[in-house]
PDB file of C-alpha atoms in Angstrom:
ATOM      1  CA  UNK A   1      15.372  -3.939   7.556  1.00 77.00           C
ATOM      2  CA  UNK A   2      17.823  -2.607  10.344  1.00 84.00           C
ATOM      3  CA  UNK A   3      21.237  -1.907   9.411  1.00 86.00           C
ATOM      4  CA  UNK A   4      24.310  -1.948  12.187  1.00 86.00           C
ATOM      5  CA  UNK A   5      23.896   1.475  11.680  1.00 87.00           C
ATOM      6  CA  UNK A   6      20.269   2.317  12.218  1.00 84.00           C
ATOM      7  CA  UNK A   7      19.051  -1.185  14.530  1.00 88.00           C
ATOM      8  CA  UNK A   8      18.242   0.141  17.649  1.00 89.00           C
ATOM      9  CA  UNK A   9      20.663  -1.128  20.389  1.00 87.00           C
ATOM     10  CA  UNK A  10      19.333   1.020  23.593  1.00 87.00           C
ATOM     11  CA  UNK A  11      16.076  -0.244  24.513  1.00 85.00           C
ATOM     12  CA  UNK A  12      15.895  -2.096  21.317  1.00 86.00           C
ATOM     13  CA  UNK A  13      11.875  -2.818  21.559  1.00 88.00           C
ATOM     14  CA  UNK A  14      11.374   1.047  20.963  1.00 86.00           C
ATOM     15  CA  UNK A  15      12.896   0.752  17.429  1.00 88.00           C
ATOM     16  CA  UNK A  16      10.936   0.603  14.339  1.00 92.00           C
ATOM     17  CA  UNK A  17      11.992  -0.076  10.718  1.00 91.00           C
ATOM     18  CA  UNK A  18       8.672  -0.002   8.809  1.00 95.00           C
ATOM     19  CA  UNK A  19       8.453   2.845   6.034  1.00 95.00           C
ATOM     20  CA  UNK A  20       5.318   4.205   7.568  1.00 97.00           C
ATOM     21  CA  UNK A  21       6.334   4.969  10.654  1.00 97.00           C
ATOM     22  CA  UNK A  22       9.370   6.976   9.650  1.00 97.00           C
ATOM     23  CA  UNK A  23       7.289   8.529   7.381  1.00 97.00           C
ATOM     24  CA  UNK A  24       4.844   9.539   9.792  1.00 97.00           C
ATOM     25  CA  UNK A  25       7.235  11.105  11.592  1.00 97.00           C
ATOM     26  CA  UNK A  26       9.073  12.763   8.908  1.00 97.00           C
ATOM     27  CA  UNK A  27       5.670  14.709   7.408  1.00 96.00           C
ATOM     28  CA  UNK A  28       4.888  15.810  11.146  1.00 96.00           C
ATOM     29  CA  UNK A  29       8.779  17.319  11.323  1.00 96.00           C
ATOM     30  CA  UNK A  30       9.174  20.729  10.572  1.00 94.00           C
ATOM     31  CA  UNK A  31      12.970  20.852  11.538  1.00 95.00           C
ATOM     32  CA  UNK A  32      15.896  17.812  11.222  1.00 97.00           C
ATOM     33  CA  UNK A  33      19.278  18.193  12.149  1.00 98.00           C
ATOM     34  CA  UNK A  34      21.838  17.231   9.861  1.00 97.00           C
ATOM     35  CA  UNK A  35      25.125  15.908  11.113  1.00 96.00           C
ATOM     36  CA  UNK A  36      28.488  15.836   8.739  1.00 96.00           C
ATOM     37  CA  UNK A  37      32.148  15.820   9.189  1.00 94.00           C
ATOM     38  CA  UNK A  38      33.693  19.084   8.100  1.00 90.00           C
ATOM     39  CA  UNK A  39      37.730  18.844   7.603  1.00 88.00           C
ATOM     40  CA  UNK A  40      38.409  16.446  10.673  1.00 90.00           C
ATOM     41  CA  UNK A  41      35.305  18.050  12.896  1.00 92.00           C
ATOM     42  CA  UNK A  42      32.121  17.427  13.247  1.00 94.00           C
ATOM     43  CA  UNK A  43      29.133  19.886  12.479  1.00 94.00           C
ATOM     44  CA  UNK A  44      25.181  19.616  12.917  1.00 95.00           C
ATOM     45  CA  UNK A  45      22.921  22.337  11.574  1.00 93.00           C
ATOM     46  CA  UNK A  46      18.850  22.496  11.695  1.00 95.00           C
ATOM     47  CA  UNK A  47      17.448  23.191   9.216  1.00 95.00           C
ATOM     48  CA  UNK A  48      13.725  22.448   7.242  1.00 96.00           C
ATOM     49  CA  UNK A  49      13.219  19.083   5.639  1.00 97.00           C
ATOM     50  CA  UNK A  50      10.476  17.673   3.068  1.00 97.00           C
ATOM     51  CA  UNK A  51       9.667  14.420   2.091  1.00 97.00           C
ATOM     52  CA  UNK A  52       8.099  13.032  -0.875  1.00 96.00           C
ATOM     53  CA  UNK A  53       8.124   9.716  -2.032  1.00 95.00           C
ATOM     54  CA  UNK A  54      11.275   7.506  -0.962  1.00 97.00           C
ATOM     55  CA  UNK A  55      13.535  11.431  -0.567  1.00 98.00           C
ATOM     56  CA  UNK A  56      13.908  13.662   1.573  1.00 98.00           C
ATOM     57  CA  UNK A  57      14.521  17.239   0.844  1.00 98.00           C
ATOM     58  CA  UNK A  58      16.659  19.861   2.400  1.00 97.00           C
ATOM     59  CA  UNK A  59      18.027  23.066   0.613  1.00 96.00           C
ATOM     60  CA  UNK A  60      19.929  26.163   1.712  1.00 94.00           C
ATOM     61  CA  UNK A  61      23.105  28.616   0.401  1.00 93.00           C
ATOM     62  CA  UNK A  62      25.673  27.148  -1.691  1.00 92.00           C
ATOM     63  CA  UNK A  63      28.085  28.777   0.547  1.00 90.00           C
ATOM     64  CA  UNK A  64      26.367  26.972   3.283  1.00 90.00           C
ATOM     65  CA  UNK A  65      29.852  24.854   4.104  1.00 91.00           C
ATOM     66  CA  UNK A  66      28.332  21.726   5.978  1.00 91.00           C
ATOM     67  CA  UNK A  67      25.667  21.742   2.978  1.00 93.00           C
ATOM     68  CA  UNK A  68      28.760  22.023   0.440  1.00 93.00           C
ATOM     69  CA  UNK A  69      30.688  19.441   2.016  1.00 94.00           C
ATOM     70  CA  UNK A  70      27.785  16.998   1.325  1.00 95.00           C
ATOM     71  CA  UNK A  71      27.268  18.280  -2.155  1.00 95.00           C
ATOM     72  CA  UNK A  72      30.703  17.137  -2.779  1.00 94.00           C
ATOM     73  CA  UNK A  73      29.968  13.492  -1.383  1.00 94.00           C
ATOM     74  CA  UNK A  74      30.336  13.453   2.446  1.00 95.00           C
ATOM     75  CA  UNK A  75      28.118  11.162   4.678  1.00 96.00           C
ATOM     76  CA  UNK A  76      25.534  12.914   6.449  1.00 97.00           C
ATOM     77  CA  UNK A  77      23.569  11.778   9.334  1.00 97.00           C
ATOM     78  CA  UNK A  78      19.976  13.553   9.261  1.00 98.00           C
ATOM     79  CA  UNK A  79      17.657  13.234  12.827  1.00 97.00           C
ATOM     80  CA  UNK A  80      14.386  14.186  13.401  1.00 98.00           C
ATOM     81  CA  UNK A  81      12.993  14.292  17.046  1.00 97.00           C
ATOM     82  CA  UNK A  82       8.886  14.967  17.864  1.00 97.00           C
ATOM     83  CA  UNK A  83       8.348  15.732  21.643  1.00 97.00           C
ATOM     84  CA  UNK A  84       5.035  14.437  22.698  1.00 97.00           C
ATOM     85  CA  UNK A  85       5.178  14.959  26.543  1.00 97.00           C
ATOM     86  CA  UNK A  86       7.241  15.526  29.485  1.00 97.00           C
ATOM     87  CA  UNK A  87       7.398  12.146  31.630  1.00 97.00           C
ATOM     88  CA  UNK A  88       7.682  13.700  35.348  1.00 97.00           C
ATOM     89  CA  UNK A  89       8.955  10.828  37.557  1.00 97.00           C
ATOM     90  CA  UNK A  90       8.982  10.024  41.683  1.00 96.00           C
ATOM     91  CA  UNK A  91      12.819  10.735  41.092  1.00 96.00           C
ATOM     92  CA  UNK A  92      15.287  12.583  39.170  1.00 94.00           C
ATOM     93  CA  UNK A  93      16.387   9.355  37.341  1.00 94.00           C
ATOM     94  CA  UNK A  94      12.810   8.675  36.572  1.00 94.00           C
ATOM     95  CA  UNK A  95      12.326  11.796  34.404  1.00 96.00           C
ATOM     96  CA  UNK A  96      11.927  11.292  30.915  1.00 96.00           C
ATOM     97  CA  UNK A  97      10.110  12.669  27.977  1.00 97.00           C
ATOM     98  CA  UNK A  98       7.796  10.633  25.150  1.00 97.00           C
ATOM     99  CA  UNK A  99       8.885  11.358  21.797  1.00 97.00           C
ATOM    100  CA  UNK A 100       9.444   9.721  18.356  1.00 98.00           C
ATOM    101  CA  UNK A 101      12.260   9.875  16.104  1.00 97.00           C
ATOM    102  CA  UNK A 102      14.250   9.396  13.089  1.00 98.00           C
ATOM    103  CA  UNK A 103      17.314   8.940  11.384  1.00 97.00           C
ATOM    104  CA  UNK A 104      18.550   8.596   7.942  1.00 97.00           C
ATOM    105  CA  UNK A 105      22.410   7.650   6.794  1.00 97.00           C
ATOM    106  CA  UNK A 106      22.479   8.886   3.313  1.00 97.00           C
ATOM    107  CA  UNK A 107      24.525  10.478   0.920  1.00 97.00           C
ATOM    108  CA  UNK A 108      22.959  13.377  -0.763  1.00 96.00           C
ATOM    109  CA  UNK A 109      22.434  14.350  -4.560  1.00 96.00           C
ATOM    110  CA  UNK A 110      22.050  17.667  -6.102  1.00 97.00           C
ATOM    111  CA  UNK A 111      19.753  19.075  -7.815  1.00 96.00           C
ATOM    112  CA  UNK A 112      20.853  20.803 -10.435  1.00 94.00           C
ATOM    113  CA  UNK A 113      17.758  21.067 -13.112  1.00 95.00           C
ATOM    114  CA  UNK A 114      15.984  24.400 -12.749  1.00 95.00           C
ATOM    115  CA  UNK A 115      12.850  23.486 -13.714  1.00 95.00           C
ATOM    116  CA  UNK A 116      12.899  20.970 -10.864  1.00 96.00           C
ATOM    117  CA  UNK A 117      14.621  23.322  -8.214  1.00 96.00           C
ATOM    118  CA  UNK A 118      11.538  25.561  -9.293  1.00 96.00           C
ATOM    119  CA  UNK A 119       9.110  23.028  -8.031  1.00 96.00           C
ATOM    120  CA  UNK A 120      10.596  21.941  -5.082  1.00 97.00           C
ATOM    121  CA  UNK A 121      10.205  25.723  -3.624  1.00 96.00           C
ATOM    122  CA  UNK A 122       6.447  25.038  -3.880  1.00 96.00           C
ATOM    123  CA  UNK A 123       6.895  21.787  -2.892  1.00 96.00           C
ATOM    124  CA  UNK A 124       8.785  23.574   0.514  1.00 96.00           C
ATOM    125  CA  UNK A 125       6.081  26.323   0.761  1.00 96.00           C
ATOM    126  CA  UNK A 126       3.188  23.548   0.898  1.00 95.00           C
ATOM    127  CA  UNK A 127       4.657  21.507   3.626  1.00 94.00           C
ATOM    128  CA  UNK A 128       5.445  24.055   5.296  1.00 94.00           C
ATOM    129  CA  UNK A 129       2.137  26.150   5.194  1.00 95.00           C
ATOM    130  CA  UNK A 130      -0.099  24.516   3.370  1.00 95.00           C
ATOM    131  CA  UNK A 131      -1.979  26.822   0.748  1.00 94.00           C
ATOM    132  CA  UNK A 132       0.282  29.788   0.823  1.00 96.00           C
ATOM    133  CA  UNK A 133       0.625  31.841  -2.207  1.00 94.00           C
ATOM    134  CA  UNK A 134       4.242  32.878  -3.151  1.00 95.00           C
ATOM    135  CA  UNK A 135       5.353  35.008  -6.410  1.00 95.00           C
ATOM    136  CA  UNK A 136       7.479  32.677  -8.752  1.00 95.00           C
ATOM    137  CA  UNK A 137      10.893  32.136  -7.877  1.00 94.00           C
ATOM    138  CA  UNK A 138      13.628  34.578  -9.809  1.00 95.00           C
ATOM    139  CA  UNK A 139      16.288  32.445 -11.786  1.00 94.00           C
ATOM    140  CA  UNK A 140      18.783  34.297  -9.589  1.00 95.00           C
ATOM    141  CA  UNK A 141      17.081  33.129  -6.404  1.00 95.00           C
ATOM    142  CA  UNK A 142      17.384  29.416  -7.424  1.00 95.00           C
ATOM    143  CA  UNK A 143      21.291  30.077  -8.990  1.00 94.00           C
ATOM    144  CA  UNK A 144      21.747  30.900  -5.093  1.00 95.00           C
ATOM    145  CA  UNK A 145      19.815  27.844  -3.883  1.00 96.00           C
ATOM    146  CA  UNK A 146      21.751  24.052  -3.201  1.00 96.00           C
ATOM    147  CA  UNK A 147      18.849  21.602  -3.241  1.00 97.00           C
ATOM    148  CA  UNK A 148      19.813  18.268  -1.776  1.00 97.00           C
ATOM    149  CA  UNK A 149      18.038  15.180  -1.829  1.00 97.00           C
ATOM    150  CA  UNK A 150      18.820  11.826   0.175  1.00 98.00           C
ATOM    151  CA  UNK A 151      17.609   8.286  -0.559  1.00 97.00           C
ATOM    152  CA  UNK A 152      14.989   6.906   2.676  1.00 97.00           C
ATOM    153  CA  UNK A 153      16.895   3.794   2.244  1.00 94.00           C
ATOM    154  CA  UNK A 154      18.925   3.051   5.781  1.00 96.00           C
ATOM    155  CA  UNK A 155      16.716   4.693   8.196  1.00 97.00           C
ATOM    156  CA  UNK A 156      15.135   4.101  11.553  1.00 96.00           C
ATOM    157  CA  UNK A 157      12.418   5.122  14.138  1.00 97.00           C
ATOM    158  CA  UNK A 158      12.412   4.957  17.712  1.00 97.00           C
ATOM    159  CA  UNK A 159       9.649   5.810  20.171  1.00 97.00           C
ATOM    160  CA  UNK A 160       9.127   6.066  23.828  1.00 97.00           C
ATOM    161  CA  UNK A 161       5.336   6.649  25.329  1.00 95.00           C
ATOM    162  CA  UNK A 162       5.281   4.618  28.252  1.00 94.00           C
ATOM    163  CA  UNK A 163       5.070   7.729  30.423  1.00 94.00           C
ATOM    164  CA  UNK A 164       6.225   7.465  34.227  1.00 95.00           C
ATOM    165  CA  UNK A 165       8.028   3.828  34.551  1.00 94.00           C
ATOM    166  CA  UNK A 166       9.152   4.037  38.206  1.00 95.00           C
ATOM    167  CA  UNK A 167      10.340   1.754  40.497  1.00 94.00           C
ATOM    168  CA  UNK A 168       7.821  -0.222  42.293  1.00 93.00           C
ATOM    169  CA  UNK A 169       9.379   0.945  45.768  1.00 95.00           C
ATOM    170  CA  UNK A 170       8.505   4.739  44.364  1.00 95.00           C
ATOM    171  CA  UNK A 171       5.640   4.322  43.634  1.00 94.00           C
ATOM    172  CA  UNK A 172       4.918   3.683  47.605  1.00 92.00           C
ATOM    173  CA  UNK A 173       6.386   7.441  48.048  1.00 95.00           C
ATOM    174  CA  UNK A 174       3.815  10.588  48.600  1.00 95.00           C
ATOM    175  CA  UNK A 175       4.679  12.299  45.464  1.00 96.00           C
ATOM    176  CA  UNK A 176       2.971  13.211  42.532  1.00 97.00           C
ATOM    177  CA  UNK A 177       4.414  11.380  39.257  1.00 97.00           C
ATOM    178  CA  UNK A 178       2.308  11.607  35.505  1.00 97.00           C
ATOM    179  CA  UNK A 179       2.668  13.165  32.118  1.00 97.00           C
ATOM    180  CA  UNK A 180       2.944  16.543  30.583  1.00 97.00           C
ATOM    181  CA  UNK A 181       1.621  16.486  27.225  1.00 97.00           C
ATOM    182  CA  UNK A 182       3.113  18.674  24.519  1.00 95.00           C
ATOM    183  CA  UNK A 183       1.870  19.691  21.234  1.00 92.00           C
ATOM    184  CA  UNK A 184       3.177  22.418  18.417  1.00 91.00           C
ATOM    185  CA  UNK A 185       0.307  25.201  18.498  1.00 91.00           C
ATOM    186  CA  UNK A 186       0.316  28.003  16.209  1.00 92.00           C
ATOM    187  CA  UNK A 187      -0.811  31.364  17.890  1.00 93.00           C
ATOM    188  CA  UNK A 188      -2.395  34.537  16.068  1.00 94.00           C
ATOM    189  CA  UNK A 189      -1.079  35.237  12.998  1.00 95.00           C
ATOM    190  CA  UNK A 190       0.607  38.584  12.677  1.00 94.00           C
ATOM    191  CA  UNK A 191       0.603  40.245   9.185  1.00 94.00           C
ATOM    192  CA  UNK A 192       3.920  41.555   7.746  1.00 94.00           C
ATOM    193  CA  UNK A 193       3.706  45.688   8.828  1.00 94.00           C
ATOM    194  CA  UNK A 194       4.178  46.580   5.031  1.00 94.00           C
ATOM    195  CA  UNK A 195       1.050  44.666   4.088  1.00 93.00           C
ATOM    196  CA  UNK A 196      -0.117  46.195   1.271  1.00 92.00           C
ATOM    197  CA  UNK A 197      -3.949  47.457   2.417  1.00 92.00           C
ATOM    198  CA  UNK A 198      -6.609  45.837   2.856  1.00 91.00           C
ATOM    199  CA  UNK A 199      -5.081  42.606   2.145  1.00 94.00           C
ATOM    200  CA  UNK A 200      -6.944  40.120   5.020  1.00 94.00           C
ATOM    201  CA  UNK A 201      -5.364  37.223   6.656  1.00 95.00           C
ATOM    202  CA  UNK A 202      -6.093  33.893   4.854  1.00 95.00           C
ATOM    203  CA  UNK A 203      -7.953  31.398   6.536  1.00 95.00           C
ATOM    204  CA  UNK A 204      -4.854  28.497   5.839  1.00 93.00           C
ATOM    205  CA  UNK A 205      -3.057  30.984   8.193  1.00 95.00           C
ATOM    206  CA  UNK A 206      -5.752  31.565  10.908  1.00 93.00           C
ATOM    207  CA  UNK A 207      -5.987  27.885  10.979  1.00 91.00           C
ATOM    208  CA  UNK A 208      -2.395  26.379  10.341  1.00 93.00           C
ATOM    209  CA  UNK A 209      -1.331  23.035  12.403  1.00 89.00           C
ATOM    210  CA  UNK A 210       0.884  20.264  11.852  1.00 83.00           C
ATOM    211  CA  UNK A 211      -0.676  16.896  10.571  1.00 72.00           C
TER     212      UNK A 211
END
């Protein structure tokens, strides 16, 4: 259910509340943007997130300060926005863009168990590129890593893809109006110029795409 918070007040009938359309969206994001106020100003970062089950993930540097300042109990507001197409108009106040989004008010917790900071590195890697091997993680790498997680509890979607909606007196006008569709495509893969030889590019690479 909406809170005051997260109900949609702005063309209210493009809100949505229903877990699986946030999630949706959430699994398809490869970026969010966390918001959080930092001594008396405020401060948004992107950064990756993961979700998995009723949490979502983010992690960074413990001297990350916006990331700190959560750690030690601060609000944080966390958006995700997917652009599915540019929404070209008759006029300038009738261009747009189709997209779907989401955001989460949360608190977040650490995570402070190795054994579980361990996992959630794979648990990064596979959302991220599905398949990829990775050596284990050294315990100094996750001393330097602040995993936070953040309850999917007051959250909400909204989503525009009614493409051109122009005036009906526009619509008379001899100009061309219609949508652009967008979509995240990975190009050729380029291997890392210390490859060690003969080491071939995996196929999860060749073929990599968001769900």
């Amino acid at each position: 259910m909406p809170t005051e918070r997260t109900r949609v007040r702005r063309r209210p009938e493009r809100g949505h509340y229903d877990r699986a359309t946030i999630d949706a969206i959430l699994d398809e994001a490869l970026l969010c943007h966390v918001g959080v106020v930092v001594d008396g100003e405020p401060f948004v970062i992107p950064t990756t997130i993961v979700r998995e089950g009723d949490w979502v993930y983010l992690h960074g540097s413990p001297k990350n300060r916006l990331l700190t300042t959560i750690a030690a109990g601060a609000a944080a507001c966390i958006t995700v926005t997917l652009v599915d197409s540019i929404v070209a108009g008759r006029s300038g106040f009738g261009m747009s863009m189709d997209y779907r989004s989401v955001v989460i008010f949360a608190h977040g917790e650490v995570i402070d168990d190795p054994a579980e900071k361990n996992r959630l590195v794979y648990r990064f890697v596979e959302a991220i590129i599905p398949g990829h091997q990775v050596r284990p993680a050294k315990p100094q790498e996750l001393n330097a890593t602040l995993f936070l997680r953040f309850p999917i509890e007051e959250a909400s979607a909204k989503i525009r893809d009614v493409g051109v909606v122009d005036p009906e007196e526009d619509q008379a006008l001899d100009l061309w109006a219609g949508v652009v569709p967008l979509k995240l495509v990975a190009g050729e893969p380029r291997p890392c110029p210390a490859l060690k030889p003969g080491t071939a590019t995996p196929d999860y690479a060749k073929g990599w795409k968001r769900p």
